[in-house]
Short mmCIF file of C-alpha atoms and ligand atoms in Angstrom, two decimals:
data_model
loop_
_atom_site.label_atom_id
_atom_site.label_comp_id
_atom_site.label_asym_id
_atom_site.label_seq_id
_atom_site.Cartn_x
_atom_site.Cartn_y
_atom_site.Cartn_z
CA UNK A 1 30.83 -1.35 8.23
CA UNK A 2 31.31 2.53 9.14
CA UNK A 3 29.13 4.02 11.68
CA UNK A 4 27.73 6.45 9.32
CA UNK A 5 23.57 5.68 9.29
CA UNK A 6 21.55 4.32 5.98
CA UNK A 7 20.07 7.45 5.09
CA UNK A 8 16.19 6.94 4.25
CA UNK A 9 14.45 9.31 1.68
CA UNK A 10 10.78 9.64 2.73
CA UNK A 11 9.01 9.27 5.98
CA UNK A 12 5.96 7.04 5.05
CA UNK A 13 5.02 3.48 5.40
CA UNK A 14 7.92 1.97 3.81
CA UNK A 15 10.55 5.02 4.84
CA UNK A 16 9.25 4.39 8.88
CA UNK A 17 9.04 0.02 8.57
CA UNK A 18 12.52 0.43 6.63
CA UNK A 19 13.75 2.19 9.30
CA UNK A 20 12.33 0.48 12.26
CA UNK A 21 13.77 -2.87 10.60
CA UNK A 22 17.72 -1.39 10.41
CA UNK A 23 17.35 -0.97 13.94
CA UNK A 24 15.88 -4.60 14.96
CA UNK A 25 19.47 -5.26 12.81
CA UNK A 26 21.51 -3.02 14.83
CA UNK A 27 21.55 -0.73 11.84
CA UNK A 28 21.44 3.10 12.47
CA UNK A 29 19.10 5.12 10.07
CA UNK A 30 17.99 8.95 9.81
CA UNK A 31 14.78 9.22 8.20
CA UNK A 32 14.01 12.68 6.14
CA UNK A 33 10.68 13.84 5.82
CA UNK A 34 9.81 16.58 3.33
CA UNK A 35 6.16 17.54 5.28
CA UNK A 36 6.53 19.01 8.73
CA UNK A 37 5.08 15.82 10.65
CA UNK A 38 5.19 12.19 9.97
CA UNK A 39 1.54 11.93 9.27
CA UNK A 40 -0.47 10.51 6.41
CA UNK A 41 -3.85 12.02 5.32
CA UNK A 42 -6.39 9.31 3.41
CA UNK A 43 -8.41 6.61 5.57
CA UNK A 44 -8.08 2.85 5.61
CA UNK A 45 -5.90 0.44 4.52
CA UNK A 46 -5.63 -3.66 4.54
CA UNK A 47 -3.05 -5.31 5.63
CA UNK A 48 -2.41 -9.31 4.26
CA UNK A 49 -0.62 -11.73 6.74
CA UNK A 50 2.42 -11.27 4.46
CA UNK A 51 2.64 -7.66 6.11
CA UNK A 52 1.57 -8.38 9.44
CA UNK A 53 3.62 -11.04 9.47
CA UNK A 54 6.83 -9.06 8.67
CA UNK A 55 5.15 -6.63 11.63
CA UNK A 56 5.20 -9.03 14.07
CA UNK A 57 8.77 -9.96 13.28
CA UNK A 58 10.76 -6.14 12.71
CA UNK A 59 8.95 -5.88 16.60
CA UNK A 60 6.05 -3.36 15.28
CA UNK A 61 3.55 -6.30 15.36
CA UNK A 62 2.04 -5.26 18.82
CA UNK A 63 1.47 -1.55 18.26
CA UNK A 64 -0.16 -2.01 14.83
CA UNK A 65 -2.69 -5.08 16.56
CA UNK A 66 -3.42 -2.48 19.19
CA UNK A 67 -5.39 -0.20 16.70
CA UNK A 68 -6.01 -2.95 14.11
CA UNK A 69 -9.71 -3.98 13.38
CA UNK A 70 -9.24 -7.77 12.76
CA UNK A 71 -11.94 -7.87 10.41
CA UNK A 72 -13.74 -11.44 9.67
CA UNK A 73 -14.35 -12.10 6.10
CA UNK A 74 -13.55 -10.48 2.87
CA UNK A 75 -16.28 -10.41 0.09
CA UNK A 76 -16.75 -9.86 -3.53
CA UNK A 77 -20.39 -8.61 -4.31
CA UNK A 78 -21.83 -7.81 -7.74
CA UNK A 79 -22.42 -3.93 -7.83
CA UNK A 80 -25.24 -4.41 -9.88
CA UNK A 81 -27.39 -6.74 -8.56
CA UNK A 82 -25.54 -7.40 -4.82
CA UNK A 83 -24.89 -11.00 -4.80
CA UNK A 84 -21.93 -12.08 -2.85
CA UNK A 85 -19.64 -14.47 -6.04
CA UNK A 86 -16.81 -14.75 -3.01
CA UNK A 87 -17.02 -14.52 0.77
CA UNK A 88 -14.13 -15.42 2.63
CA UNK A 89 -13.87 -16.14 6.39
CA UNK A 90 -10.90 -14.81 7.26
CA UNK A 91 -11.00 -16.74 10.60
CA UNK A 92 -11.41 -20.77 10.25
CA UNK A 93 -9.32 -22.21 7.83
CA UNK A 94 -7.90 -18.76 6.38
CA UNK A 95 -6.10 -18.29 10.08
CA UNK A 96 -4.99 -21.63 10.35
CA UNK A 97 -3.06 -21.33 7.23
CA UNK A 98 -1.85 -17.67 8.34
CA UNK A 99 -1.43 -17.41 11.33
CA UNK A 100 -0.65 -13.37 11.36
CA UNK A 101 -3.95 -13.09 10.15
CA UNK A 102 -5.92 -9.86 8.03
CA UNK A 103 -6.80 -6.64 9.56
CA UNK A 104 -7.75 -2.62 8.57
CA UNK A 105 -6.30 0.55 10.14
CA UNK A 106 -6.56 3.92 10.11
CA UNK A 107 -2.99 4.66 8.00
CA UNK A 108 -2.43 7.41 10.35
CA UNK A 109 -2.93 4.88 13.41
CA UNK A 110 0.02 2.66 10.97
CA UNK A 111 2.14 5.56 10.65
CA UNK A 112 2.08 6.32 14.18
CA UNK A 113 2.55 2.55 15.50
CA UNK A 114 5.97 3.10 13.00
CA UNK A 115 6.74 6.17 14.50
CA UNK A 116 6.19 5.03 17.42
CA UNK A 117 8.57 2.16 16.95
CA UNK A 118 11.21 4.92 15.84
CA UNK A 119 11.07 6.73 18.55
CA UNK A 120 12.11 3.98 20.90
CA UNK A 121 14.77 2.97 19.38
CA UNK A 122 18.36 4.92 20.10
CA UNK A 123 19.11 3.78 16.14
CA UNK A 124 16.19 6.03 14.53
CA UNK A 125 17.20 9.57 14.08
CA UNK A 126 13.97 11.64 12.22
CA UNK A 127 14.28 14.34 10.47
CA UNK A 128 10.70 16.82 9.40
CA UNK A 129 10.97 19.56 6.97
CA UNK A 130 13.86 17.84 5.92
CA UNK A 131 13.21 16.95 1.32
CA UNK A 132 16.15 15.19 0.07
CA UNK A 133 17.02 16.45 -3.43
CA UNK A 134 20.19 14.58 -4.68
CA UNK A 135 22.62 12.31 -3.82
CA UNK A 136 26.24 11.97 -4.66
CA UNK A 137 28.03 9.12 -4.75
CA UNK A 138 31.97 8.85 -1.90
CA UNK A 139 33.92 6.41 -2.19
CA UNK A 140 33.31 5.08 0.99
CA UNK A 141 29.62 6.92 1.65
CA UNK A 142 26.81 8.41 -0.16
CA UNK A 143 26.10 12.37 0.80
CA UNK A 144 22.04 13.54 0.00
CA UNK A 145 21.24 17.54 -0.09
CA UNK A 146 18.46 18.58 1.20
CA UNK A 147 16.55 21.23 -0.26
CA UNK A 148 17.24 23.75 2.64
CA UNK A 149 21.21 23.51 2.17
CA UNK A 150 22.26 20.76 4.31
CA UNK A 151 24.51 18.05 3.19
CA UNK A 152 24.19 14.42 5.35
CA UNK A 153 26.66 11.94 5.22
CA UNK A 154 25.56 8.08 5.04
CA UNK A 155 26.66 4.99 4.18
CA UNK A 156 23.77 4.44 1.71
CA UNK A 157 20.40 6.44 0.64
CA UNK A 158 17.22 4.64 0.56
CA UNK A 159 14.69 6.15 -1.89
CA UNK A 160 11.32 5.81 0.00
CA UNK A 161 9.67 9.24 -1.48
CA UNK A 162 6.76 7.48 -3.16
CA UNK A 163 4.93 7.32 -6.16
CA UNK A 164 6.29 10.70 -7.86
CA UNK A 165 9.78 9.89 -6.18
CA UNK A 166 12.55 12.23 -7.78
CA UNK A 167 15.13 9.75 -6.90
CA UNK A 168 13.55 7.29 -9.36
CA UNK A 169 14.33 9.25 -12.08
CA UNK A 170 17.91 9.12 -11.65
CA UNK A 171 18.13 5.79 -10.35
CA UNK A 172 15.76 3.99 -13.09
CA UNK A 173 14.52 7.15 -15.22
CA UNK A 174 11.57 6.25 -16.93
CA UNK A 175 9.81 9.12 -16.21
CA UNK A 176 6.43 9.62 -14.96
CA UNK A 177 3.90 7.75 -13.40
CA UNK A 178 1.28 6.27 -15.97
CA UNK A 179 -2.15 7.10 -15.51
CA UNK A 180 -4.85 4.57 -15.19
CA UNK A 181 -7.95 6.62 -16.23
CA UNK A 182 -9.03 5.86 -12.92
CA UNK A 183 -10.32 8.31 -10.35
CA UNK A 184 -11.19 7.39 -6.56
CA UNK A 185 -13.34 8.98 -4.15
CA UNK A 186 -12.70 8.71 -0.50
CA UNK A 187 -14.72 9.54 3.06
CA UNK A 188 -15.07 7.98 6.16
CA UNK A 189 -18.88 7.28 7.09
CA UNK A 190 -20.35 7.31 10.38
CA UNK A 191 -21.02 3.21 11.55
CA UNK A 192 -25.00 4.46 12.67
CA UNK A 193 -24.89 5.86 8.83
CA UNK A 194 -24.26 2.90 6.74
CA UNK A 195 -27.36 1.20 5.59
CA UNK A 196 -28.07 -2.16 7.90
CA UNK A 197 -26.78 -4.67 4.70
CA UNK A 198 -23.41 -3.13 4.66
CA UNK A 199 -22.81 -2.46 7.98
CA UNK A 200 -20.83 -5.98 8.50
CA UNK A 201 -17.91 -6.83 10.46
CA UNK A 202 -15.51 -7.36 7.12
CA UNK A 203 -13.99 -5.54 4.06
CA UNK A 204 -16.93 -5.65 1.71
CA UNK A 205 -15.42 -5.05 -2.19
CA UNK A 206 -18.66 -4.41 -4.72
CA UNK A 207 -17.29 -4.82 -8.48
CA UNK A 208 -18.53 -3.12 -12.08
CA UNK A 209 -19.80 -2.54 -14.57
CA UNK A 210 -16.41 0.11 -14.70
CA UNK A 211 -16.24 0.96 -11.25
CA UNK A 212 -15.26 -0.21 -7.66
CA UNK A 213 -16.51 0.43 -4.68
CA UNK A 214 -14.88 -0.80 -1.01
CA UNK A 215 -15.89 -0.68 2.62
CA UNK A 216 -14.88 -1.67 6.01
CA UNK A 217 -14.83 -0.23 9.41
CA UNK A 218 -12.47 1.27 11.28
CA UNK A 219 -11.31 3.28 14.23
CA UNK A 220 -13.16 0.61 16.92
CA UNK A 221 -15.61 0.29 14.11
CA UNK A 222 -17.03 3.83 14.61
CA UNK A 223 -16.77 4.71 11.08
CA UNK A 224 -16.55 3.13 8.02
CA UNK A 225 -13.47 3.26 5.38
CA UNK A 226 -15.31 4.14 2.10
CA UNK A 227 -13.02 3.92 -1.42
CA UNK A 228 -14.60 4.34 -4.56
CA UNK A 229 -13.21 3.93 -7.84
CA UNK A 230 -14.48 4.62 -11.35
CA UNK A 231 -12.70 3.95 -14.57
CA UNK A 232 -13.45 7.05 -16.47
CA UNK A 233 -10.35 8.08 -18.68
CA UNK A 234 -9.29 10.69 -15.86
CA UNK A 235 -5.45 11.46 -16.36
CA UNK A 236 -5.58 14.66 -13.84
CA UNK A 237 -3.44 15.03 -11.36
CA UNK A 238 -5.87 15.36 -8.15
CA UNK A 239 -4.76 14.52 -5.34
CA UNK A 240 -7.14 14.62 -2.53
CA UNK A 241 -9.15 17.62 -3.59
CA UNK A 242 -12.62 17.99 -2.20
CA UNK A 243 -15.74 17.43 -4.72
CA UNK A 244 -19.55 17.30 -3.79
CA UNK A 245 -21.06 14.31 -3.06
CA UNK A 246 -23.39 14.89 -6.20
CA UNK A 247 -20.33 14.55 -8.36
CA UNK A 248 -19.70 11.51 -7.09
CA UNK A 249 -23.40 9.50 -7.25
CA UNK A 250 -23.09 10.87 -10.41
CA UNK A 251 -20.37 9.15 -11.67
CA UNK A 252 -21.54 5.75 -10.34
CA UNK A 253 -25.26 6.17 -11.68
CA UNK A 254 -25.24 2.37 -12.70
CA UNK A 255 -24.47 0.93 -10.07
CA UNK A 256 -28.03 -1.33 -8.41
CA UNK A 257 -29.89 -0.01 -4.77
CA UNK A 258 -27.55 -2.34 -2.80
CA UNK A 259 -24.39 -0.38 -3.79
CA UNK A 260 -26.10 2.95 -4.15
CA UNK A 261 -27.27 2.76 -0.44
CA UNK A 262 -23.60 2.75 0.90
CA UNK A 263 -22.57 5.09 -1.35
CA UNK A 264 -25.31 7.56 -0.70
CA UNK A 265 -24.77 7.65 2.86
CA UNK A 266 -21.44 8.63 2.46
CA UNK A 267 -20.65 12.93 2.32
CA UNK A 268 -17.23 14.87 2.23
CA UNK A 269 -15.61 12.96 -0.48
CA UNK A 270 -12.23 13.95 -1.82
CA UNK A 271 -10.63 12.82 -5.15
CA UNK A 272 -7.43 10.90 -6.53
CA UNK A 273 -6.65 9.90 -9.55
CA UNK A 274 -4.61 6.94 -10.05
CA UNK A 275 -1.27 6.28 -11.07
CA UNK A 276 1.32 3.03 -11.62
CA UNK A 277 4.17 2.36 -13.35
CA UNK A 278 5.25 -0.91 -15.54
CA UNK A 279 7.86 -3.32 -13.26
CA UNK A 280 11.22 -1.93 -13.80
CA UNK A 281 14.48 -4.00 -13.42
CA UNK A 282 16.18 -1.16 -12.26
CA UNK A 283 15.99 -0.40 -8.69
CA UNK A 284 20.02 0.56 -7.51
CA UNK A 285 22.44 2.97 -8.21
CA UNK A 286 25.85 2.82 -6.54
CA UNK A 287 24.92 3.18 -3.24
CA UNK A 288 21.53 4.31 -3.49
CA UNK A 289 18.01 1.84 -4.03
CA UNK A 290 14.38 2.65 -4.32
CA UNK A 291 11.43 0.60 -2.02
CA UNK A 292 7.76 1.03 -1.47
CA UNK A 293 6.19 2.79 -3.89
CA UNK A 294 9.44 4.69 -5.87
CA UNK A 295 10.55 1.00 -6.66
CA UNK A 296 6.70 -0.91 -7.34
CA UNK A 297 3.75 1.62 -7.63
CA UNK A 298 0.54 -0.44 -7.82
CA UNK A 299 -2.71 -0.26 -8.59
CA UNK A 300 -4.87 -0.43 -4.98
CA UNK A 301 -7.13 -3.49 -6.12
CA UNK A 302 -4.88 -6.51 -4.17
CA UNK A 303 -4.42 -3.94 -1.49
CA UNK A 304 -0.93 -4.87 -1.38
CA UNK A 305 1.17 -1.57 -2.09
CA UNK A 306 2.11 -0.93 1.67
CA UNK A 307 2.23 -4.16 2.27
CA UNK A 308 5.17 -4.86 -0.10
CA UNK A 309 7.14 -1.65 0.59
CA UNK A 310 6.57 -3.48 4.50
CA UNK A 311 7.82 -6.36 3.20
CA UNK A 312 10.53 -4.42 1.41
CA UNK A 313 12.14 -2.64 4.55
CA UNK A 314 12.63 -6.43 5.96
CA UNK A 315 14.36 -7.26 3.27
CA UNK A 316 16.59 -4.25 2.70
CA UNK A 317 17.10 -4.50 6.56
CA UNK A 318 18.47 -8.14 6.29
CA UNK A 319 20.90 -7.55 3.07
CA UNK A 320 22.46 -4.95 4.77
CA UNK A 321 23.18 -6.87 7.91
CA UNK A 322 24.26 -10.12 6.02
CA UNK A 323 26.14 -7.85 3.85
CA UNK A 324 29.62 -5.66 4.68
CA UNK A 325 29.46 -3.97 1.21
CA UNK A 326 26.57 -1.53 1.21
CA UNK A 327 26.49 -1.85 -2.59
CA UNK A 328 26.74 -4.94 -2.78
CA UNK A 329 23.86 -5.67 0.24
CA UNK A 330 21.42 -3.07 -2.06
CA UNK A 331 21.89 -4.76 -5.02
CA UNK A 332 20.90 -8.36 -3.24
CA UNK A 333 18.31 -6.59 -1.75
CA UNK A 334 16.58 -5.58 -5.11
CA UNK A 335 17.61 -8.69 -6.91
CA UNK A 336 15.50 -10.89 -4.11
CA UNK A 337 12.17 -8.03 -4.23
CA UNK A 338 11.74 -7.21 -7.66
CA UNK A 339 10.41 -10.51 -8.98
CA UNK A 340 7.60 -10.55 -6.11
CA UNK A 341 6.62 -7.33 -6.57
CA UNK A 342 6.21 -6.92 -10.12
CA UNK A 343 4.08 -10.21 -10.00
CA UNK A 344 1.77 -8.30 -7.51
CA UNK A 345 1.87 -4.91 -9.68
CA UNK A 346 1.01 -7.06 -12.36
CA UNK A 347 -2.00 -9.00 -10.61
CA UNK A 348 -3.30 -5.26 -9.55
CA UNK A 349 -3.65 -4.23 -13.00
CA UNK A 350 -5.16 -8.19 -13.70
CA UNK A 351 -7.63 -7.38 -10.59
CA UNK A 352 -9.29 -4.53 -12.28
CA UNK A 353 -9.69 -5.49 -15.76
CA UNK A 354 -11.17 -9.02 -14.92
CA UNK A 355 -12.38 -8.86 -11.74
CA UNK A 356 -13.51 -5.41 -10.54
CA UNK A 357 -14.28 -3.44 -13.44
CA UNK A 358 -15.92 -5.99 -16.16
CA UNK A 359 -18.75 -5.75 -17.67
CA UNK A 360 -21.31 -7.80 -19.97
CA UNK A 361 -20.16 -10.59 -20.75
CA UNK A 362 -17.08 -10.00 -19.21
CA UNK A 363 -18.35 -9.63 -15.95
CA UNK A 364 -20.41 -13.03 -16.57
CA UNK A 365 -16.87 -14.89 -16.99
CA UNK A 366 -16.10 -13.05 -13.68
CA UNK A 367 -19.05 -14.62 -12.11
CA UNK A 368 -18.32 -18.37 -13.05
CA UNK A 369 -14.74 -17.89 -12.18
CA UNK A 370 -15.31 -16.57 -8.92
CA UNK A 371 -18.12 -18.72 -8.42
CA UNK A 372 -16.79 -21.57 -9.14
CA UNK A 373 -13.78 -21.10 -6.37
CA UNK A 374 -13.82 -23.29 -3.13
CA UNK A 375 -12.63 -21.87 0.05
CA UNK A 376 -9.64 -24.35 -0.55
CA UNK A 377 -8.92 -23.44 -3.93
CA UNK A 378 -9.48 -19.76 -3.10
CA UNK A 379 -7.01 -19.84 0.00
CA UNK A 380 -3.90 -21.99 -2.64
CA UNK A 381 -4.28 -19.34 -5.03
CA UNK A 382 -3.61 -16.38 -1.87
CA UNK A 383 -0.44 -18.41 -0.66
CA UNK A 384 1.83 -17.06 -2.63
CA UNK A 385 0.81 -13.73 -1.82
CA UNK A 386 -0.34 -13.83 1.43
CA UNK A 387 2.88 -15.77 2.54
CA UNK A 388 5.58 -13.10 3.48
CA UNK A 389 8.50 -12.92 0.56
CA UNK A 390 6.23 -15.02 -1.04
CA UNK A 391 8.10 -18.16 1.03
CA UNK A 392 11.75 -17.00 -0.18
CA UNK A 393 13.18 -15.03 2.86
C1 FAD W 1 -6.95 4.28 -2.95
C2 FAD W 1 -5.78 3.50 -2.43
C3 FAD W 1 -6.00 2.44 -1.56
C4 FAD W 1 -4.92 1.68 -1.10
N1 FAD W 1 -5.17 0.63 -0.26
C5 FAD W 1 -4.13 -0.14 0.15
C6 FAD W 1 -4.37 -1.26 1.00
O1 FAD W 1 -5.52 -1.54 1.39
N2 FAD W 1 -3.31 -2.03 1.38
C7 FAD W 1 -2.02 -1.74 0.98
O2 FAD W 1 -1.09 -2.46 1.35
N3 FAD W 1 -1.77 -0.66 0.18
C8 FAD W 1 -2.78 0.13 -0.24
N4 FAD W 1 -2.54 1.21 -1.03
C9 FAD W 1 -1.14 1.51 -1.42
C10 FAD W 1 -0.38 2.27 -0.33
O3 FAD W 1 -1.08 3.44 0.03
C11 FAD W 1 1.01 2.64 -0.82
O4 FAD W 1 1.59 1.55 -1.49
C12 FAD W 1 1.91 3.05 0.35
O5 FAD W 1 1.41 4.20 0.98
C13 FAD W 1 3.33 3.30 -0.15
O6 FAD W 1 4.12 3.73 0.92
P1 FAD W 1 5.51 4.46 0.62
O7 FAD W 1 6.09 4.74 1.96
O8 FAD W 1 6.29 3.69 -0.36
O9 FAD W 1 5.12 5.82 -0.12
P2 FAD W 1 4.28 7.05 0.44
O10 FAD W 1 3.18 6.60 1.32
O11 FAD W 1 3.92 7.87 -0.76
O12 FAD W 1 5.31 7.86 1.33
C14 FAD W 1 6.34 8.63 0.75
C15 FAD W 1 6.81 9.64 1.80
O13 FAD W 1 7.96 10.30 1.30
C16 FAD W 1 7.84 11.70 1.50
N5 FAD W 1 8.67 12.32 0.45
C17 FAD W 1 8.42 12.37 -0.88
N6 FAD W 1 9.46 12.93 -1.53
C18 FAD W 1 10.39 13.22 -0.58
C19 FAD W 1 11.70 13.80 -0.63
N7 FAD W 1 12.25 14.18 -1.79
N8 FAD W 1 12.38 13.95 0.53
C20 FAD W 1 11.83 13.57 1.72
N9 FAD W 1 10.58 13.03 1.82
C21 FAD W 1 9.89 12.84 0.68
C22 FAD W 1 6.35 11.96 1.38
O14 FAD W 1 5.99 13.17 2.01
C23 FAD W 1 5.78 10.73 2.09
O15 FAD W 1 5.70 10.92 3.48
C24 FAD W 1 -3.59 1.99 -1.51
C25 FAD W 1 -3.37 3.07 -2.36
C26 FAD W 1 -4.46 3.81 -2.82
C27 FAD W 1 -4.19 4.97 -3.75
#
């Protein structure tokens, strides 16, 4: 193998774990960020023992558990009328089974724990202000421009810029993103805010009719992660913007007083709308291979998306150490992810038509299949997710 680093597109969850993971292989990497900081705006997200798991073992384990809230059940609860139709204890036999256990953080707190992890390692070179534009291919290395001029030399490129990536379009080109006709609203409420019945120690996930609404706390439980979705036809491209708080009890005016409580006490909400893309089996070119979101954009509803692009960077990290041809290692790499993940983008889409958005009748086959579910059952359908590489390292 030359000495020439894997050259990583995109400094965010999976550009930072990819990164940190080349290094726990004695692989140099230089990580280009297009935004001035490694830093990630929006609030909370859950992380599955698959992820933590893969934490724990690239050596980022401890410095993510340091800010993580290790919440203790997950639950289901009918919008309308409140009842809980699944409550998980994510404690008892859930962390017998995984041992890495669940948790919520802050993403910034994530990004830093990863950047954290870069910084101590001699193997991580970062690089801010720094957007990768093109690649071409040597015979012996890849080269990537940068949008200021430069011209880095490495022995592969790792796409890792996202959703909209502009690698993907060269690498796989289908084109863009496919909207959802989803919008979410998020904010971050105040713990001594939240009304008494949803301020609980776990990530609380009320369903339909057409909408979705998720909380849990975070930051030492001080505040509360609030993420509210409503399928409305919206195909804008917001991204964050602000919006009153009217517009947004508005849009979720049939939702019942258990719902409506949470989401009332909740004020500076800003606005997404949300995108995926159908599984693709094209994720390499040459030298060059997409991960995290440019390879498997998701819907958020198995809260899975950065924790396959973690589960990714492992992965990539151990085909390219088991591997002397970089090609060769990428194309293992995305033979041995892209099964998994389309399976999860897949079961994202699945999530919200039949179990967060239905209603009528709809919703009532919801109810007796969720209903029906013992802890058992519940925690043998989760294995092959919740297991990291789904079992297949
Ligand atoms: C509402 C919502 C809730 C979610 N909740 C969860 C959850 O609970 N659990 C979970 O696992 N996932 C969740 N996700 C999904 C998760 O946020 C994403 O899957 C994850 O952030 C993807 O990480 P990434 O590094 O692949 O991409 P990104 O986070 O998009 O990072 C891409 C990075 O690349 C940079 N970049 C882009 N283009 C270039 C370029 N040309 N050159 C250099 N840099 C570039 C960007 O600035 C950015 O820093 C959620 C998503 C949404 C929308």
């Amino acid at each position: 193998m030359t000495g020439l680093p894997v050259l990583v597109a995109g400094g965010g969850i999976g550009g930072l774990a990819a990164a940190v993971s080349l290094a726990r292989k004695g692989i140099p990497s230089l990580v280009l960020e297009r935004n001035a900081a490694f830093d990630e705006i929006g609030a909370g997200i859950q992380l599955g023992p698959n992820a933590l798991a893969v934490l724990d073992a690239i050596g980022a384990g401890a410095r993510v558990r340091e800010r993580l809230i290790p919440v203790g059940h997950l639950e289901i609860r009918d919008a309308l009328d409140g009842r809980a139709l699944v409550r998980l204890d994510l404690r008892g036999a859930f962390r017998e089974r995984y041992r890495a256990g669940y948790g919520v953080i802050h993403r910034g707190d994530l990004l830093r724990a990863l950047h954290e992890s870069c910084l101590e390692s001699p193997l991580v070179a970062l690089a801010v202000n720094a957007e990768a534009v093109d690649w071409e291919e040597r015979p012996d290395r890849v080269e990537v421009r940068t949008a200021d001029g430069r011209r880095l030399q490495g022995r592969c490129v790792i796409a890792a810029d996202g959703l909209h990536s502009r690698f993907r379009q060269a690498i796989a080109g289908d084109g863009e993103p496919v909207p959802s006709g989803h919008a979410t609203y998020r904010c971050l409420i105040p713990a001594d805010r939240m009304p008494a019945a949803s301020r609980v120690d776990g990530a609380v996930l009320w369903a339909g009719p057409d909408c979705h609404l998720v909380h849990y706390p975070l930051k030492d439980r001080a505040v509360y992660n609030a993420v509210v979705t409503v399928n409305d036809g919206s195909a804008d491209t917001a991204r964050g913007e602000a919006v009153p708080d009217e517009e947004v009890r508005a849009r979720f005016d049939r939702i019942g007083a258990g719902a409506a409580a949470f989401l009332s006490a909740g004020t500076g909400w800003r606005r997404w709308t949300l995108r995926d893309r159908e599984p693709v089996a094209t994720w390499t070119k040459g030298r060059a291979a997409l991960l995290g979101d440019a390879a498997h954009p998701m819907l958020q509803y198995a809260a899975q998306g950065a924790c396959m692009a973690i589960e990714d960077a492992a992965a990539l990290a151990g085909h390219l150490a088991a591997q002397e041809d970089p090609q060769a290692a990428l194309d293992g790499y995305a033979a041995a992810r892209r099964e998994r993940t389309a399976r999860v983008q897949r079961l994202s889409r699945w999530m919200a038509a039949e179990v967060y958005h239905p209603a009528g009748t709809a919703a009532k086959r919801r109810d007796a299949m969720l209903l029906g579910l013992s802890e058992e059952r519940l925690l043998d359908h989760l294995a092959w997710l919740y297991t990291p590489f789904g079992g297949i390292a």
